[in-house]
CSV table of C-alpha atoms in Angstrom, one decimal:
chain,number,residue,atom,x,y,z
A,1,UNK,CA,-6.2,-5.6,1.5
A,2,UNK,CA,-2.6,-3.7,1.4
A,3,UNK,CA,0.7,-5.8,0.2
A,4,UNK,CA,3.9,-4.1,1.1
A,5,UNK,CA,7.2,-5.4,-1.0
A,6,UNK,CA,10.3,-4.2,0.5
A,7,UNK,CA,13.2,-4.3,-1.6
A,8,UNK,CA,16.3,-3.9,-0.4
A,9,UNK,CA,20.3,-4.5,-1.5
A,10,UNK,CA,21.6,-7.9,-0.1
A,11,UNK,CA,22.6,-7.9,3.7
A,12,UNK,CA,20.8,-4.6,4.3
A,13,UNK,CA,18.5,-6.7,6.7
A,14,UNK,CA,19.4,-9.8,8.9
A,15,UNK,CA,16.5,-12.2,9.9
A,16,UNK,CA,15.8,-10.1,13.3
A,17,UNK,CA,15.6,-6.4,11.1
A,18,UNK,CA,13.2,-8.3,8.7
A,19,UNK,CA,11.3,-9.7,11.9
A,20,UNK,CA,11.0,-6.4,14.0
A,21,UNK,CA,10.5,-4.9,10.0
A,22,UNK,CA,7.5,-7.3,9.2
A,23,UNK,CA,6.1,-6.6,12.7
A,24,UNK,CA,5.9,-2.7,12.0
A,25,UNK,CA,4.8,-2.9,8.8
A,26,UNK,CA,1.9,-4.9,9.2
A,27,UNK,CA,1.2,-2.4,11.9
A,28,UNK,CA,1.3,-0.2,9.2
A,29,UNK,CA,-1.0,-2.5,6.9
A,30,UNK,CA,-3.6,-2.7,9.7
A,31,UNK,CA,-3.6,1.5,10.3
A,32,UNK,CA,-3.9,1.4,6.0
A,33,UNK,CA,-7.3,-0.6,6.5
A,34,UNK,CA,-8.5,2.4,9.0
A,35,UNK,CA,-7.6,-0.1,12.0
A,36,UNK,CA,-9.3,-3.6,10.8
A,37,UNK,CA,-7.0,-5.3,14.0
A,38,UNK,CA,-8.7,-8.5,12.9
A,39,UNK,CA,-8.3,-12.0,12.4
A,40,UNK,CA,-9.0,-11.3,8.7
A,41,UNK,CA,-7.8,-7.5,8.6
A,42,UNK,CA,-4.6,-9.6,9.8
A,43,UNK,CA,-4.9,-12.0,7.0
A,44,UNK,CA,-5.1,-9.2,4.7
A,45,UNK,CA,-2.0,-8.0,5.9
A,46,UNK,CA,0.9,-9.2,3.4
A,47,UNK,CA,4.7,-7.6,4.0
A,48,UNK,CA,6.9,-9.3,1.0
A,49,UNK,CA,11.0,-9.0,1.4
A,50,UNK,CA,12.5,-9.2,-2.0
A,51,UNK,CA,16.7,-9.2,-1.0
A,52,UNK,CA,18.8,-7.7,-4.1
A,53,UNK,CA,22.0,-8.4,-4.9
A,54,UNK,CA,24.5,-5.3,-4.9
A,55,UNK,CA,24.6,-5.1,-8.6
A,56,UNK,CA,21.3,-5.3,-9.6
A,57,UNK,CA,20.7,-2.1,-7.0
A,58,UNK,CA,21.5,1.2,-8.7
A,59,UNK,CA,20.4,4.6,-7.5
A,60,UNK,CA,22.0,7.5,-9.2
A,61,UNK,CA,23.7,5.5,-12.0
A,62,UNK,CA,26.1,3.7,-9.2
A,63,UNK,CA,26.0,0.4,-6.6
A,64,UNK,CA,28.9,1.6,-4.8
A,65,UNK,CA,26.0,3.4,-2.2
A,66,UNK,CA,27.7,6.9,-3.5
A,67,UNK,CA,23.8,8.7,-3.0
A,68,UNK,CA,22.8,6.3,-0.6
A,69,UNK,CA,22.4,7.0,3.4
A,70,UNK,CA,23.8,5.8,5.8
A,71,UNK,CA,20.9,3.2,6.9
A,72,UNK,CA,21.1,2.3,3.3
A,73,UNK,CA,18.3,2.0,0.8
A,74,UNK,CA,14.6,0.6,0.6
A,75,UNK,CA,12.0,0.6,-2.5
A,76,UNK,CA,8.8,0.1,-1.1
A,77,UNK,CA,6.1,-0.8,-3.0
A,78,UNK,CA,2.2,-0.6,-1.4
A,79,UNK,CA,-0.4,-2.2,-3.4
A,80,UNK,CA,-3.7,-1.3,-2.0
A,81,UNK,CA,-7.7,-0.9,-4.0
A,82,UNK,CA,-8.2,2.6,-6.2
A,83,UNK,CA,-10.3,4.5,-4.0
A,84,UNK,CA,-9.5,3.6,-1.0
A,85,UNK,CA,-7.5,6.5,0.2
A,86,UNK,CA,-7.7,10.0,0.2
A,87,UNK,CA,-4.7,12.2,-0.4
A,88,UNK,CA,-3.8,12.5,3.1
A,89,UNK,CA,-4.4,8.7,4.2
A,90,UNK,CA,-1.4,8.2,1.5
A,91,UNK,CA,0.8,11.1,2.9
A,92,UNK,CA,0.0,8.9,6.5
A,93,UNK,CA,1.3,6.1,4.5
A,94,UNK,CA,4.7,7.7,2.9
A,95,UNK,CA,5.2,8.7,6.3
A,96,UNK,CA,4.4,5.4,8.7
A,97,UNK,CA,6.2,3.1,6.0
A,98,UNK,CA,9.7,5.4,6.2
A,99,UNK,CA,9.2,5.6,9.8
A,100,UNK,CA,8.9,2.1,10.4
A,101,UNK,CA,12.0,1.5,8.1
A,102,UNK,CA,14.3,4.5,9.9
A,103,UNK,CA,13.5,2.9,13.5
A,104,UNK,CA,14.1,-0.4,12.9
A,105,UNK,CA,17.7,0.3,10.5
A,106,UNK,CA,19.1,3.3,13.2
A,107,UNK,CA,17.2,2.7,16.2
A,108,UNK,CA,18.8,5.9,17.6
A,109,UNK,CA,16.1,7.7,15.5
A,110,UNK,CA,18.9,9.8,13.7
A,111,UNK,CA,19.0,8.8,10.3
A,112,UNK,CA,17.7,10.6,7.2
A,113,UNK,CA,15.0,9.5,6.1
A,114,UNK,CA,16.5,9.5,2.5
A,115,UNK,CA,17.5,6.2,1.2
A,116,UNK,CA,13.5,5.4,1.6
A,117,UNK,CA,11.6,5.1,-1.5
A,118,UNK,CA,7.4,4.7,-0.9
A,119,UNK,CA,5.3,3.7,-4.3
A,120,UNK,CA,2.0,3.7,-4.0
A,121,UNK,CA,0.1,1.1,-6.3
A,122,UNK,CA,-4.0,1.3,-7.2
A,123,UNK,CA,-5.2,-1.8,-8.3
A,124,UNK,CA,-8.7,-1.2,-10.3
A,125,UNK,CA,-11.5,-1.6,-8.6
A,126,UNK,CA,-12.2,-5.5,-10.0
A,127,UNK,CA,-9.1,-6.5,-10.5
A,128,UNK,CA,-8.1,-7.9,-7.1
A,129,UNK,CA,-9.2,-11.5,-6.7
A,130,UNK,CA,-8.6,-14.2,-4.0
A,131,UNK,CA,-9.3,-18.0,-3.8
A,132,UNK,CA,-10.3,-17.9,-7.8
A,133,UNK,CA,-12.8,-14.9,-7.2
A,134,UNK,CA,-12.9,-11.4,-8.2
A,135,UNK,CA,-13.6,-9.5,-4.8
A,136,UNK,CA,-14.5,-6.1,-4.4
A,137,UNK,CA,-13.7,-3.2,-2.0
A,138,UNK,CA,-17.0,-3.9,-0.6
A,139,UNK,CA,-16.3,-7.2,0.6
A,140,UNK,CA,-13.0,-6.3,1.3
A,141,UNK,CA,-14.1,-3.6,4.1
A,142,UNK,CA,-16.6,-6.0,5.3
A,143,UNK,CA,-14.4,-8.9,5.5
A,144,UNK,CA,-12.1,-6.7,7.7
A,145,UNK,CA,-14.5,-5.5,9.9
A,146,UNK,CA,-14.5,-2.1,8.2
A,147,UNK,CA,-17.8,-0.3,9.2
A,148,UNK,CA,-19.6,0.8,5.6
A,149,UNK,CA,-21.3,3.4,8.0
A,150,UNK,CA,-18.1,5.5,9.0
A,151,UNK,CA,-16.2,8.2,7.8
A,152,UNK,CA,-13.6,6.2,5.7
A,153,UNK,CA,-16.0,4.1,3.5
A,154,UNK,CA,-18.3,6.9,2.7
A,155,UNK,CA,-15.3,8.7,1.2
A,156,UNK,CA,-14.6,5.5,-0.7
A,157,UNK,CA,-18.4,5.8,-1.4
A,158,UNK,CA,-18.3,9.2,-3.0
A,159,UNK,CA,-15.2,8.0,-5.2
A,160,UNK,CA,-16.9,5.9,-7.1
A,161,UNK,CA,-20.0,7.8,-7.4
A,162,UNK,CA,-18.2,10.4,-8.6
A,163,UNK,CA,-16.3,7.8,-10.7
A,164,UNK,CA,-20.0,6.5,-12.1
A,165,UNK,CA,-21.0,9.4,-13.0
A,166,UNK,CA,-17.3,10.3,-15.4
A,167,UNK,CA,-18.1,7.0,-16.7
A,168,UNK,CA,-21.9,7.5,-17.7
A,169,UNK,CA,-21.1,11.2,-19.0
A,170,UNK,CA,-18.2,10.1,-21.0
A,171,UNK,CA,-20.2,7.5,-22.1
A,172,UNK,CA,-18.2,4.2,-21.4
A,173,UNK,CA,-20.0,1.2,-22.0
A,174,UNK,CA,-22.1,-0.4,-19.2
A,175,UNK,CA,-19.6,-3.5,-18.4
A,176,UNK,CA,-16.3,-1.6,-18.4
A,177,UNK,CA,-15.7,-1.9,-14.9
A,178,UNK,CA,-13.8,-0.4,-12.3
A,179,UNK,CA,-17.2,0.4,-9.8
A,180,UNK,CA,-18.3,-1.1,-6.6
A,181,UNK,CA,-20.5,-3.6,-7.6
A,182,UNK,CA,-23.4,-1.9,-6.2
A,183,UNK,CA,-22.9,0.9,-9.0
A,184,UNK,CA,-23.9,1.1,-12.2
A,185,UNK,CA,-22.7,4.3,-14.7
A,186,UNK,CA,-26.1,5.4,-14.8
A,187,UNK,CA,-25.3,6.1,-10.6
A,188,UNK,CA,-25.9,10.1,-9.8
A,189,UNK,CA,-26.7,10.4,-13.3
């Protein structure tokens, strides 16, 4: 369930660029969920363009694009679960989202890739919700079409064992939260 927001200064993007953008990244999004090409992976899939004006865009203390490449400058902020990636699915991540930006702002593939800012965001296990509900990883993957038998979801598995376990020997209390509903901090204790 990965939301991309793109910010970028005013007139960095015209309505095809944020098209062709949108198109990549949710590429990008459906890659992220371990290649849930769904109906509901798709669904899943949110890319958000937030357009700055000039002055309210400063890198290096200045607007005036001074530190700024040529293909200008892009924040990009991915909200996806905690646990849901290891460290190298987020290097994938750093990577496909600058790539994705690079290609479509100097299709001649020579552009630094500078200027291209990735933030990746962990939203607590239990505090992602949907039509009024608190929804889980679990249900996520499932709703996706993401096998709980394969490689990816056992990491995410092992994660929040390992996460029970810190809980129950640091002795939070039971309802704290933050653990696939099928765990409890007594889990691998």
């Amino acid at each position: 369930m990965p939301i991309m927001d793109v910010r970028y200064p005013k007139s960095s993007l015209d309505k095809a660029a944020k098209a062709a953008l949108a198109e990549r990244l949710t590429d990008v999004l459906i890659r992220t969920e371990g290649g849930a090409n769904t109906r509901q992976g798709r669904a899943f899939a949110w890319v958000l363009f937030t357009e700055m004006a000039d002055d309210d865009f400063w890198i290096g203390g200045r607007t005036d694009n001074e530190f700024v490449p040529p293909h200008g400058k892009f924040l990009v902020r991915v909200t996806i679960p905690e646990g849901y990636m290891n460290a190298l699915h987020k290097r994938e991540v750093h990577n496909w989202v600058t790539s994705a930006i690079v290609n479509v702002t100097s299709p001649q593939g020579n552009a630094a890739t500078d200027g291209v800012m990735v933030v990746i965001d962990e939203v607590t296990e239990g505090n992602w919700g949907a039509n009024g509900k608190t929804i889980s990883l679990d249900a996520i993957a499932g709703a996706v079409g993401q096998s709980k038998d394969g490689e990816r979801f056992k990491w995410v598995q092992s994660y929040y064992e390992a996460k029970a376990r810190a809980y129950t020997s640091a002795g939070y209390p039971k309802d704290t939260g933050g653990l696939l509903p099928s765990l409890s901090h007594s889990a691998g204790a």
